[in-house]
Amino acid sequence: MPLPDILRYLIAVLLSGVLVWAAVSDVRDRRIPNKAVLGVLGLFVLWAAANGGVGLASAVVAGAIAFAVGYGLYVFKVVGAGDAKLFAALALFAGLSHLPLFALATVWTGGLMALVSLAASPRRALTIFVMRGQGDHGRGIPYGVAIGVGAGVVLWGYLFGVLPLTVQSLRIG
């Protein structure tokens, strides 16, 4: 196996570890540590170097789009600041070609988590339904878990060859 491939797998394993740390922190404390987001950014620098800078423009644009959308969702109190930062940092790995899949996998996972949460507490679900979503109904779901799963789908899908990196995804324009 060539050295760049070994580096990609090593970075993916380390990134998966950082995502598990962020998810556990989000479940336990409802906070995603800034150090986890910085770890993701540092691993992306190594990832870009291992790929010889190929796809860097696509990654930066994807990260900027994710940051802008995440900031908007944070301003309207839909997601927390840690969720927005983590999603934007991980969007760098997805690039433009896989950003929609990353977002979709994240949303599906978050929706499934919400359904399981409501099914586990039917009284709470009924209260939310009767009050039409108004009021305080608890802490919500730890969306860092859903973001980590979405990133894992894209990252490991790419590494296992399920998601090919196309020439069109490497360049903007």
mmCIF file of the C-alpha atoms, coordinates in Angstrom:
data_MODEL
# 
_entry.id   MODEL 
# 
loop_
_atom_site.group_PDB 
_atom_site.id 
_atom_site.type_symbol 
_atom_site.label_atom_id 
_atom_site.label_alt_id 
_atom_site.label_comp_id 
_atom_site.label_asym_id 
_atom_site.label_entity_id 
_atom_site.label_seq_id 
_atom_site.pdbx_PDB_ins_code 
_atom_site.Cartn_x 
_atom_site.Cartn_y 
_atom_site.Cartn_z 
_atom_site.occupancy 
_atom_site.B_iso_or_equiv 
_atom_site.pdbx_formal_charge 
_atom_site.auth_seq_id 
_atom_site.auth_comp_id 
_atom_site.auth_asym_id 
_atom_site.auth_atom_id 
_atom_site.pdbx_PDB_model_num 
ATOM 1   C CA . MET A 1 1   ? 0.000   0.000  0.000   1.00 0.00 ? 1   MET A CA 1 
ATOM 2   C CA . PRO A 1 2   ? 1.493   3.398  -0.994  1.00 0.00 ? 2   PRO A CA 1 
ATOM 3   C CA . LEU A 1 3   ? 2.393   5.847  1.777   1.00 0.00 ? 3   LEU A CA 1 
ATOM 4   C CA . PRO A 1 4   ? -0.342  8.417  0.886   1.00 0.00 ? 4   PRO A CA 1 
ATOM 5   C CA . ASP A 1 5   ? -2.985  5.671  1.247   1.00 0.00 ? 5   ASP A CA 1 
ATOM 6   C CA . ILE A 1 6   ? -1.593  4.627  4.606   1.00 0.00 ? 6   ILE A CA 1 
ATOM 7   C CA . LEU A 1 7   ? -1.674  8.273  5.730   1.00 0.00 ? 7   LEU A CA 1 
ATOM 8   C CA . ARG A 1 8   ? -5.311  8.641  4.591   1.00 0.00 ? 8   ARG A CA 1 
ATOM 9   C CA . TYR A 1 9   ? -6.356  5.605  6.623   1.00 0.00 ? 9   TYR A CA 1 
ATOM 10  C CA . LEU A 1 10  ? -4.369  6.772  9.655   1.00 0.00 ? 10  LEU A CA 1 
ATOM 11  C CA . ILE A 1 11  ? -5.964  10.225 9.445   1.00 0.00 ? 11  ILE A CA 1 
ATOM 12  C CA . ALA A 1 12  ? -9.414  8.629  9.066   1.00 0.00 ? 12  ALA A CA 1 
ATOM 13  C CA . VAL A 1 13  ? -8.870  6.528  12.191  1.00 0.00 ? 13  VAL A CA 1 
ATOM 14  C CA . LEU A 1 14  ? -7.673  9.574  14.152  1.00 0.00 ? 14  LEU A CA 1 
ATOM 15  C CA . LEU A 1 15  ? -10.599 11.636 12.845  1.00 0.00 ? 15  LEU A CA 1 
ATOM 16  C CA . SER A 1 16  ? -13.011 8.896  13.883  1.00 0.00 ? 16  SER A CA 1 
ATOM 17  C CA . GLY A 1 17  ? -11.508 9.036  17.368  1.00 0.00 ? 17  GLY A CA 1 
ATOM 18  C CA . VAL A 1 18  ? -11.981 12.804 17.533  1.00 0.00 ? 18  VAL A CA 1 
ATOM 19  C CA . LEU A 1 19  ? -15.594 12.388 16.379  1.00 0.00 ? 19  LEU A CA 1 
ATOM 20  C CA . VAL A 1 20  ? -16.281 9.782  19.064  1.00 0.00 ? 20  VAL A CA 1 
ATOM 21  C CA . TRP A 1 21  ? -14.817 12.164 21.658  1.00 0.00 ? 21  TRP A CA 1 
ATOM 22  C CA . ALA A 1 22  ? -16.989 15.036 20.377  1.00 0.00 ? 22  ALA A CA 1 
ATOM 23  C CA . ALA A 1 23  ? -20.104 12.832 20.316  1.00 0.00 ? 23  ALA A CA 1 
ATOM 24  C CA . VAL A 1 24  ? -19.554 11.505 23.840  1.00 0.00 ? 24  VAL A CA 1 
ATOM 25  C CA . SER A 1 25  ? -18.978 15.042 25.095  1.00 0.00 ? 25  SER A CA 1 
ATOM 26  C CA . ASP A 1 26  ? -22.144 16.216 23.358  1.00 0.00 ? 26  ASP A CA 1 
ATOM 27  C CA . VAL A 1 27  ? -24.223 13.372 24.832  1.00 0.00 ? 27  VAL A CA 1 
ATOM 28  C CA . ARG A 1 28  ? -22.803 13.839 28.326  1.00 0.00 ? 28  ARG A CA 1 
ATOM 29  C CA . ASP A 1 29  ? -22.415 17.622 28.606  1.00 0.00 ? 29  ASP A CA 1 
ATOM 30  C CA . ARG A 1 30  ? -24.297 18.950 25.547  1.00 0.00 ? 30  ARG A CA 1 
ATOM 31  C CA . ARG A 1 31  ? -21.076 20.672 24.487  1.00 0.00 ? 31  ARG A CA 1 
ATOM 32  C CA . ILE A 1 32  ? -18.661 19.973 21.669  1.00 0.00 ? 32  ILE A CA 1 
ATOM 33  C CA . PRO A 1 33  ? -15.177 21.003 22.803  1.00 0.00 ? 33  PRO A CA 1 
ATOM 34  C CA . ASN A 1 34  ? -13.389 23.600 20.692  1.00 0.00 ? 34  ASN A CA 1 
ATOM 35  C CA . LYS A 1 35  ? -10.336 21.322 20.921  1.00 0.00 ? 35  LYS A CA 1 
ATOM 36  C CA . ALA A 1 36  ? -12.281 18.682 18.991  1.00 0.00 ? 36  ALA A CA 1 
ATOM 37  C CA . VAL A 1 37  ? -13.050 21.176 16.214  1.00 0.00 ? 37  VAL A CA 1 
ATOM 38  C CA . LEU A 1 38  ? -9.403  22.283 16.162  1.00 0.00 ? 38  LEU A CA 1 
ATOM 39  C CA . GLY A 1 39  ? -8.381  18.615 16.007  1.00 0.00 ? 39  GLY A CA 1 
ATOM 40  C CA . VAL A 1 40  ? -10.605 18.148 12.946  1.00 0.00 ? 40  VAL A CA 1 
ATOM 41  C CA . LEU A 1 41  ? -9.031  21.202 11.302  1.00 0.00 ? 41  LEU A CA 1 
ATOM 42  C CA . GLY A 1 42  ? -5.520  19.944 12.063  1.00 0.00 ? 42  GLY A CA 1 
ATOM 43  C CA . LEU A 1 43  ? -6.339  16.538 10.627  1.00 0.00 ? 43  LEU A CA 1 
ATOM 44  C CA . PHE A 1 44  ? -7.729  18.207 7.508   1.00 0.00 ? 44  PHE A CA 1 
ATOM 45  C CA . VAL A 1 45  ? -4.382  19.955 6.957   1.00 0.00 ? 45  VAL A CA 1 
ATOM 46  C CA . LEU A 1 46  ? -2.693  16.543 7.092   1.00 0.00 ? 46  LEU A CA 1 
ATOM 47  C CA . TRP A 1 47  ? -5.385  15.086 4.801   1.00 0.00 ? 47  TRP A CA 1 
ATOM 48  C CA . ALA A 1 48  ? -4.849  17.860 2.234   1.00 0.00 ? 48  ALA A CA 1 
ATOM 49  C CA . ALA A 1 49  ? -1.098  17.255 2.357   1.00 0.00 ? 49  ALA A CA 1 
ATOM 50  C CA . ALA A 1 50  ? -1.575  13.491 1.935   1.00 0.00 ? 50  ALA A CA 1 
ATOM 51  C CA . ASN A 1 51  ? -3.696  14.223 -1.150  1.00 0.00 ? 51  ASN A CA 1 
ATOM 52  C CA . GLY A 1 52  ? -1.129  16.635 -2.573  1.00 0.00 ? 52  GLY A CA 1 
ATOM 53  C CA . GLY A 1 53  ? -3.535  19.568 -2.251  1.00 0.00 ? 53  GLY A CA 1 
ATOM 54  C CA . VAL A 1 54  ? -5.914  18.058 -4.806  1.00 0.00 ? 54  VAL A CA 1 
ATOM 55  C CA . GLY A 1 55  ? -9.467  19.206 -4.121  1.00 0.00 ? 55  GLY A CA 1 
ATOM 56  C CA . LEU A 1 56  ? -8.411  21.962 -1.732  1.00 0.00 ? 56  LEU A CA 1 
ATOM 57  C CA . ALA A 1 57  ? -10.459 24.680 -3.474  1.00 0.00 ? 57  ALA A CA 1 
ATOM 58  C CA . SER A 1 58  ? -13.551 22.456 -3.381  1.00 0.00 ? 58  SER A CA 1 
ATOM 59  C CA . ALA A 1 59  ? -12.976 21.761 0.305   1.00 0.00 ? 59  ALA A CA 1 
ATOM 60  C CA . VAL A 1 60  ? -12.597 25.422 1.224   1.00 0.00 ? 60  VAL A CA 1 
ATOM 61  C CA . VAL A 1 61  ? -15.777 26.379 -0.647  1.00 0.00 ? 61  VAL A CA 1 
ATOM 62  C CA . ALA A 1 62  ? -17.688 23.511 1.021   1.00 0.00 ? 62  ALA A CA 1 
ATOM 63  C CA . GLY A 1 63  ? -16.407 24.624 4.425   1.00 0.00 ? 63  GLY A CA 1 
ATOM 64  C CA . ALA A 1 64  ? -17.433 28.230 3.739   1.00 0.00 ? 64  ALA A CA 1 
ATOM 65  C CA . ILE A 1 65  ? -20.926 27.182 2.644   1.00 0.00 ? 65  ILE A CA 1 
ATOM 66  C CA . ALA A 1 66  ? -21.311 24.951 5.706   1.00 0.00 ? 66  ALA A CA 1 
ATOM 67  C CA . PHE A 1 67  ? -20.064 27.721 7.985   1.00 0.00 ? 67  PHE A CA 1 
ATOM 68  C CA . ALA A 1 68  ? -22.509 30.268 6.526   1.00 0.00 ? 68  ALA A CA 1 
ATOM 69  C CA . VAL A 1 69  ? -25.481 27.896 6.799   1.00 0.00 ? 69  VAL A CA 1 
ATOM 70  C CA . GLY A 1 70  ? -24.408 26.723 10.263  1.00 0.00 ? 70  GLY A CA 1 
ATOM 71  C CA . TYR A 1 71  ? -24.028 30.295 11.477  1.00 0.00 ? 71  TYR A CA 1 
ATOM 72  C CA . GLY A 1 72  ? -27.523 31.100 10.232  1.00 0.00 ? 72  GLY A CA 1 
ATOM 73  C CA . LEU A 1 73  ? -28.947 28.063 12.027  1.00 0.00 ? 73  LEU A CA 1 
ATOM 74  C CA . TYR A 1 74  ? -27.073 29.081 15.179  1.00 0.00 ? 74  TYR A CA 1 
ATOM 75  C CA . VAL A 1 75  ? -28.403 32.653 15.030  1.00 0.00 ? 75  VAL A CA 1 
ATOM 76  C CA . PHE A 1 76  ? -31.967 31.313 14.866  1.00 0.00 ? 76  PHE A CA 1 
ATOM 77  C CA . LYS A 1 77  ? -31.177 28.880 17.716  1.00 0.00 ? 77  LYS A CA 1 
ATOM 78  C CA . VAL A 1 78  ? -31.779 25.766 15.612  1.00 0.00 ? 78  VAL A CA 1 
ATOM 79  C CA . VAL A 1 79  ? -28.338 24.314 16.409  1.00 0.00 ? 79  VAL A CA 1 
ATOM 80  C CA . GLY A 1 80  ? -25.656 25.067 18.948  1.00 0.00 ? 80  GLY A CA 1 
ATOM 81  C CA . ALA A 1 81  ? -22.396 26.843 18.180  1.00 0.00 ? 81  ALA A CA 1 
ATOM 82  C CA . GLY A 1 82  ? -20.382 23.644 18.608  1.00 0.00 ? 82  GLY A CA 1 
ATOM 83  C CA . ASP A 1 83  ? -22.606 21.809 16.138  1.00 0.00 ? 83  ASP A CA 1 
ATOM 84  C CA . ALA A 1 84  ? -22.187 24.586 13.557  1.00 0.00 ? 84  ALA A CA 1 
ATOM 85  C CA . LYS A 1 85  ? -18.407 24.677 13.978  1.00 0.00 ? 85  LYS A CA 1 
ATOM 86  C CA . LEU A 1 86  ? -18.024 20.900 13.858  1.00 0.00 ? 86  LEU A CA 1 
ATOM 87  C CA . PHE A 1 87  ? -20.174 20.605 10.724  1.00 0.00 ? 87  PHE A CA 1 
ATOM 88  C CA . ALA A 1 88  ? -18.209 23.356 8.955   1.00 0.00 ? 88  ALA A CA 1 
ATOM 89  C CA . ALA A 1 89  ? -14.859 21.793 9.851   1.00 0.00 ? 89  ALA A CA 1 
ATOM 90  C CA . LEU A 1 90  ? -15.994 18.366 8.652   1.00 0.00 ? 90  LEU A CA 1 
ATOM 91  C CA . ALA A 1 91  ? -17.381 19.834 5.427   1.00 0.00 ? 91  ALA A CA 1 
ATOM 92  C CA . LEU A 1 92  ? -13.753 20.397 4.436   1.00 0.00 ? 92  LEU A CA 1 
ATOM 93  C CA . PHE A 1 93  ? -13.331 16.626 4.226   1.00 0.00 ? 93  PHE A CA 1 
ATOM 94  C CA . ALA A 1 94  ? -16.538 16.249 2.188   1.00 0.00 ? 94  ALA A CA 1 
ATOM 95  C CA . GLY A 1 95  ? -15.750 18.896 -0.410  1.00 0.00 ? 95  GLY A CA 1 
ATOM 96  C CA . LEU A 1 96  ? -18.395 20.223 -2.768  1.00 0.00 ? 96  LEU A CA 1 
ATOM 97  C CA . SER A 1 97  ? -19.037 16.867 -4.404  1.00 0.00 ? 97  SER A CA 1 
ATOM 98  C CA . HIS A 1 98  ? -20.018 15.111 -1.166  1.00 0.00 ? 98  HIS A CA 1 
ATOM 99  C CA . LEU A 1 99  ? -21.382 18.049 0.866   1.00 0.00 ? 99  LEU A CA 1 
ATOM 100 C CA . PRO A 1 100 ? -25.017 17.208 -0.027  1.00 0.00 ? 100 PRO A CA 1 
ATOM 101 C CA . LEU A 1 101 ? -24.515 13.587 1.062   1.00 0.00 ? 101 LEU A CA 1 
ATOM 102 C CA . PHE A 1 102 ? -22.836 14.735 4.281   1.00 0.00 ? 102 PHE A CA 1 
ATOM 103 C CA . ALA A 1 103 ? -25.748 17.076 5.039   1.00 0.00 ? 103 ALA A CA 1 
ATOM 104 C CA . LEU A 1 104 ? -28.348 14.438 4.139   1.00 0.00 ? 104 LEU A CA 1 
ATOM 105 C CA . ALA A 1 105 ? -26.711 11.691 6.214   1.00 0.00 ? 105 ALA A CA 1 
ATOM 106 C CA . THR A 1 106 ? -26.490 14.121 9.140   1.00 0.00 ? 106 THR A CA 1 
ATOM 107 C CA . VAL A 1 107 ? -30.137 15.173 8.849   1.00 0.00 ? 107 VAL A CA 1 
ATOM 108 C CA . TRP A 1 108 ? -31.361 11.572 8.502   1.00 0.00 ? 108 TRP A CA 1 
ATOM 109 C CA . THR A 1 109 ? -29.366 10.490 11.533  1.00 0.00 ? 109 THR A CA 1 
ATOM 110 C CA . GLY A 1 110 ? -30.614 13.464 13.554  1.00 0.00 ? 110 GLY A CA 1 
ATOM 111 C CA . GLY A 1 111 ? -34.202 12.735 12.531  1.00 0.00 ? 111 GLY A CA 1 
ATOM 112 C CA . LEU A 1 112 ? -33.851 9.085  13.492  1.00 0.00 ? 112 LEU A CA 1 
ATOM 113 C CA . MET A 1 113 ? -32.383 10.110 16.848  1.00 0.00 ? 113 MET A CA 1 
ATOM 114 C CA . ALA A 1 114 ? -35.330 12.484 17.398  1.00 0.00 ? 114 ALA A CA 1 
ATOM 115 C CA . LEU A 1 115 ? -37.863 9.749  16.562  1.00 0.00 ? 115 LEU A CA 1 
ATOM 116 C CA . VAL A 1 116 ? -36.176 7.307  18.932  1.00 0.00 ? 116 VAL A CA 1 
ATOM 117 C CA . SER A 1 117 ? -36.102 9.983  21.634  1.00 0.00 ? 117 SER A CA 1 
ATOM 118 C CA . LEU A 1 118 ? -39.811 10.689 21.224  1.00 0.00 ? 118 LEU A CA 1 
ATOM 119 C CA . ALA A 1 119 ? -40.705 6.987  21.080  1.00 0.00 ? 119 ALA A CA 1 
ATOM 120 C CA . ALA A 1 120 ? -38.740 6.402  24.274  1.00 0.00 ? 120 ALA A CA 1 
ATOM 121 C CA . SER A 1 121 ? -40.794 9.081  26.044  1.00 0.00 ? 121 SER A CA 1 
ATOM 122 C CA . PRO A 1 122 ? -44.357 9.053  24.702  1.00 0.00 ? 122 PRO A CA 1 
ATOM 123 C CA . ARG A 1 123 ? -45.604 11.438 27.391  1.00 0.00 ? 123 ARG A CA 1 
ATOM 124 C CA . ARG A 1 124 ? -43.054 14.022 26.330  1.00 0.00 ? 124 ARG A CA 1 
ATOM 125 C CA . ALA A 1 125 ? -44.033 13.490 22.671  1.00 0.00 ? 125 ALA A CA 1 
ATOM 126 C CA . LEU A 1 126 ? -47.706 14.028 23.507  1.00 0.00 ? 126 LEU A CA 1 
ATOM 127 C CA . THR A 1 127 ? -46.904 17.202 25.447  1.00 0.00 ? 127 THR A CA 1 
ATOM 128 C CA . ILE A 1 128 ? -44.858 18.569 22.547  1.00 0.00 ? 128 ILE A CA 1 
ATOM 129 C CA . PHE A 1 129 ? -47.713 17.740 20.141  1.00 0.00 ? 129 PHE A CA 1 
ATOM 130 C CA . VAL A 1 130 ? -50.417 19.311 22.355  1.00 0.00 ? 130 VAL A CA 1 
ATOM 131 C CA . MET A 1 131 ? -48.338 22.453 22.947  1.00 0.00 ? 131 MET A CA 1 
ATOM 132 C CA . ARG A 1 132 ? -47.424 22.596 19.225  1.00 0.00 ? 132 ARG A CA 1 
ATOM 133 C CA . GLY A 1 133 ? -43.737 22.696 20.008  1.00 0.00 ? 133 GLY A CA 1 
ATOM 134 C CA . GLN A 1 134 ? -43.991 25.731 22.301  1.00 0.00 ? 134 GLN A CA 1 
ATOM 135 C CA . GLY A 1 135 ? -42.339 25.727 25.698  1.00 0.00 ? 135 GLY A CA 1 
ATOM 136 C CA . ASP A 1 136 ? -39.333 23.966 27.171  1.00 0.00 ? 136 ASP A CA 1 
ATOM 137 C CA . HIS A 1 137 ? -39.379 20.224 26.553  1.00 0.00 ? 137 HIS A CA 1 
ATOM 138 C CA . GLY A 1 138 ? -35.941 19.197 27.719  1.00 0.00 ? 138 GLY A CA 1 
ATOM 139 C CA . ARG A 1 139 ? -32.505 19.241 26.263  1.00 0.00 ? 139 ARG A CA 1 
ATOM 140 C CA . GLY A 1 140 ? -33.227 18.041 22.730  1.00 0.00 ? 140 GLY A CA 1 
ATOM 141 C CA . ILE A 1 141 ? -30.877 15.653 21.000  1.00 0.00 ? 141 ILE A CA 1 
ATOM 142 C CA . PRO A 1 142 ? -27.066 15.776 20.910  1.00 0.00 ? 142 PRO A CA 1 
ATOM 143 C CA . TYR A 1 143 ? -26.640 16.671 17.235  1.00 0.00 ? 143 TYR A CA 1 
ATOM 144 C CA . GLY A 1 144 ? -22.868 16.178 17.400  1.00 0.00 ? 144 GLY A CA 1 
ATOM 145 C CA . VAL A 1 145 ? -23.603 12.445 17.182  1.00 0.00 ? 145 VAL A CA 1 
ATOM 146 C CA . ALA A 1 146 ? -25.549 12.915 13.933  1.00 0.00 ? 146 ALA A CA 1 
ATOM 147 C CA . ILE A 1 147 ? -22.810 15.134 12.495  1.00 0.00 ? 147 ILE A CA 1 
ATOM 148 C CA . GLY A 1 148 ? -20.202 12.495 13.328  1.00 0.00 ? 148 GLY A CA 1 
ATOM 149 C CA . VAL A 1 149 ? -22.237 9.757  11.651  1.00 0.00 ? 149 VAL A CA 1 
ATOM 150 C CA . GLY A 1 150 ? -22.733 11.918 8.541   1.00 0.00 ? 150 GLY A CA 1 
ATOM 151 C CA . ALA A 1 151 ? -18.999 12.587 8.359   1.00 0.00 ? 151 ALA A CA 1 
ATOM 152 C CA . GLY A 1 152 ? -18.239 8.902  8.852   1.00 0.00 ? 152 GLY A CA 1 
ATOM 153 C CA . VAL A 1 153 ? -20.520 7.957  5.960   1.00 0.00 ? 153 VAL A CA 1 
ATOM 154 C CA . VAL A 1 154 ? -18.663 10.293 3.616   1.00 0.00 ? 154 VAL A CA 1 
ATOM 155 C CA . LEU A 1 155 ? -15.122 9.672  4.868   1.00 0.00 ? 155 LEU A CA 1 
ATOM 156 C CA . TRP A 1 156 ? -15.266 5.890  5.086   1.00 0.00 ? 156 TRP A CA 1 
ATOM 157 C CA . GLY A 1 157 ? -17.422 5.684  1.959   1.00 0.00 ? 157 GLY A CA 1 
ATOM 158 C CA . TYR A 1 158 ? -14.681 7.496  0.072   1.00 0.00 ? 158 TYR A CA 1 
ATOM 159 C CA . LEU A 1 159 ? -11.893 5.361  1.545   1.00 0.00 ? 159 LEU A CA 1 
ATOM 160 C CA . PHE A 1 160 ? -13.716 2.100  0.783   1.00 0.00 ? 160 PHE A CA 1 
ATOM 161 C CA . GLY A 1 161 ? -14.401 3.218  -2.790  1.00 0.00 ? 161 GLY A CA 1 
ATOM 162 C CA . VAL A 1 162 ? -18.170 3.560  -2.412  1.00 0.00 ? 162 VAL A CA 1 
ATOM 163 C CA . LEU A 1 163 ? -17.935 7.306  -3.080  1.00 0.00 ? 163 LEU A CA 1 
ATOM 164 C CA . PRO A 1 164 ? -15.467 7.921  -5.907  1.00 0.00 ? 164 PRO A CA 1 
ATOM 165 C CA . LEU A 1 165 ? -13.699 11.242 -5.991  1.00 0.00 ? 165 LEU A CA 1 
ATOM 166 C CA . THR A 1 166 ? -14.470 12.613 -9.450  1.00 0.00 ? 166 THR A CA 1 
ATOM 167 C CA . VAL A 1 167 ? -12.400 15.070 -11.472 1.00 0.00 ? 167 VAL A CA 1 
ATOM 168 C CA . GLN A 1 168 ? -15.372 17.471 -11.476 1.00 0.00 ? 168 GLN A CA 1 
ATOM 169 C CA . SER A 1 169 ? -15.383 17.500 -7.675  1.00 0.00 ? 169 SER A CA 1 
ATOM 170 C CA . LEU A 1 170 ? -11.729 18.539 -7.544  1.00 0.00 ? 170 LEU A CA 1 
ATOM 171 C CA . ARG A 1 171 ? -12.036 21.830 -9.375  1.00 0.00 ? 171 ARG A CA 1 
ATOM 172 C CA . ILE A 1 172 ? -14.373 24.789 -9.154  1.00 0.00 ? 172 ILE A CA 1 
ATOM 173 C CA . GLY A 1 173 ? -15.654 26.253 -12.360 1.00 0.00 ? 173 GLY A CA 1 
# 
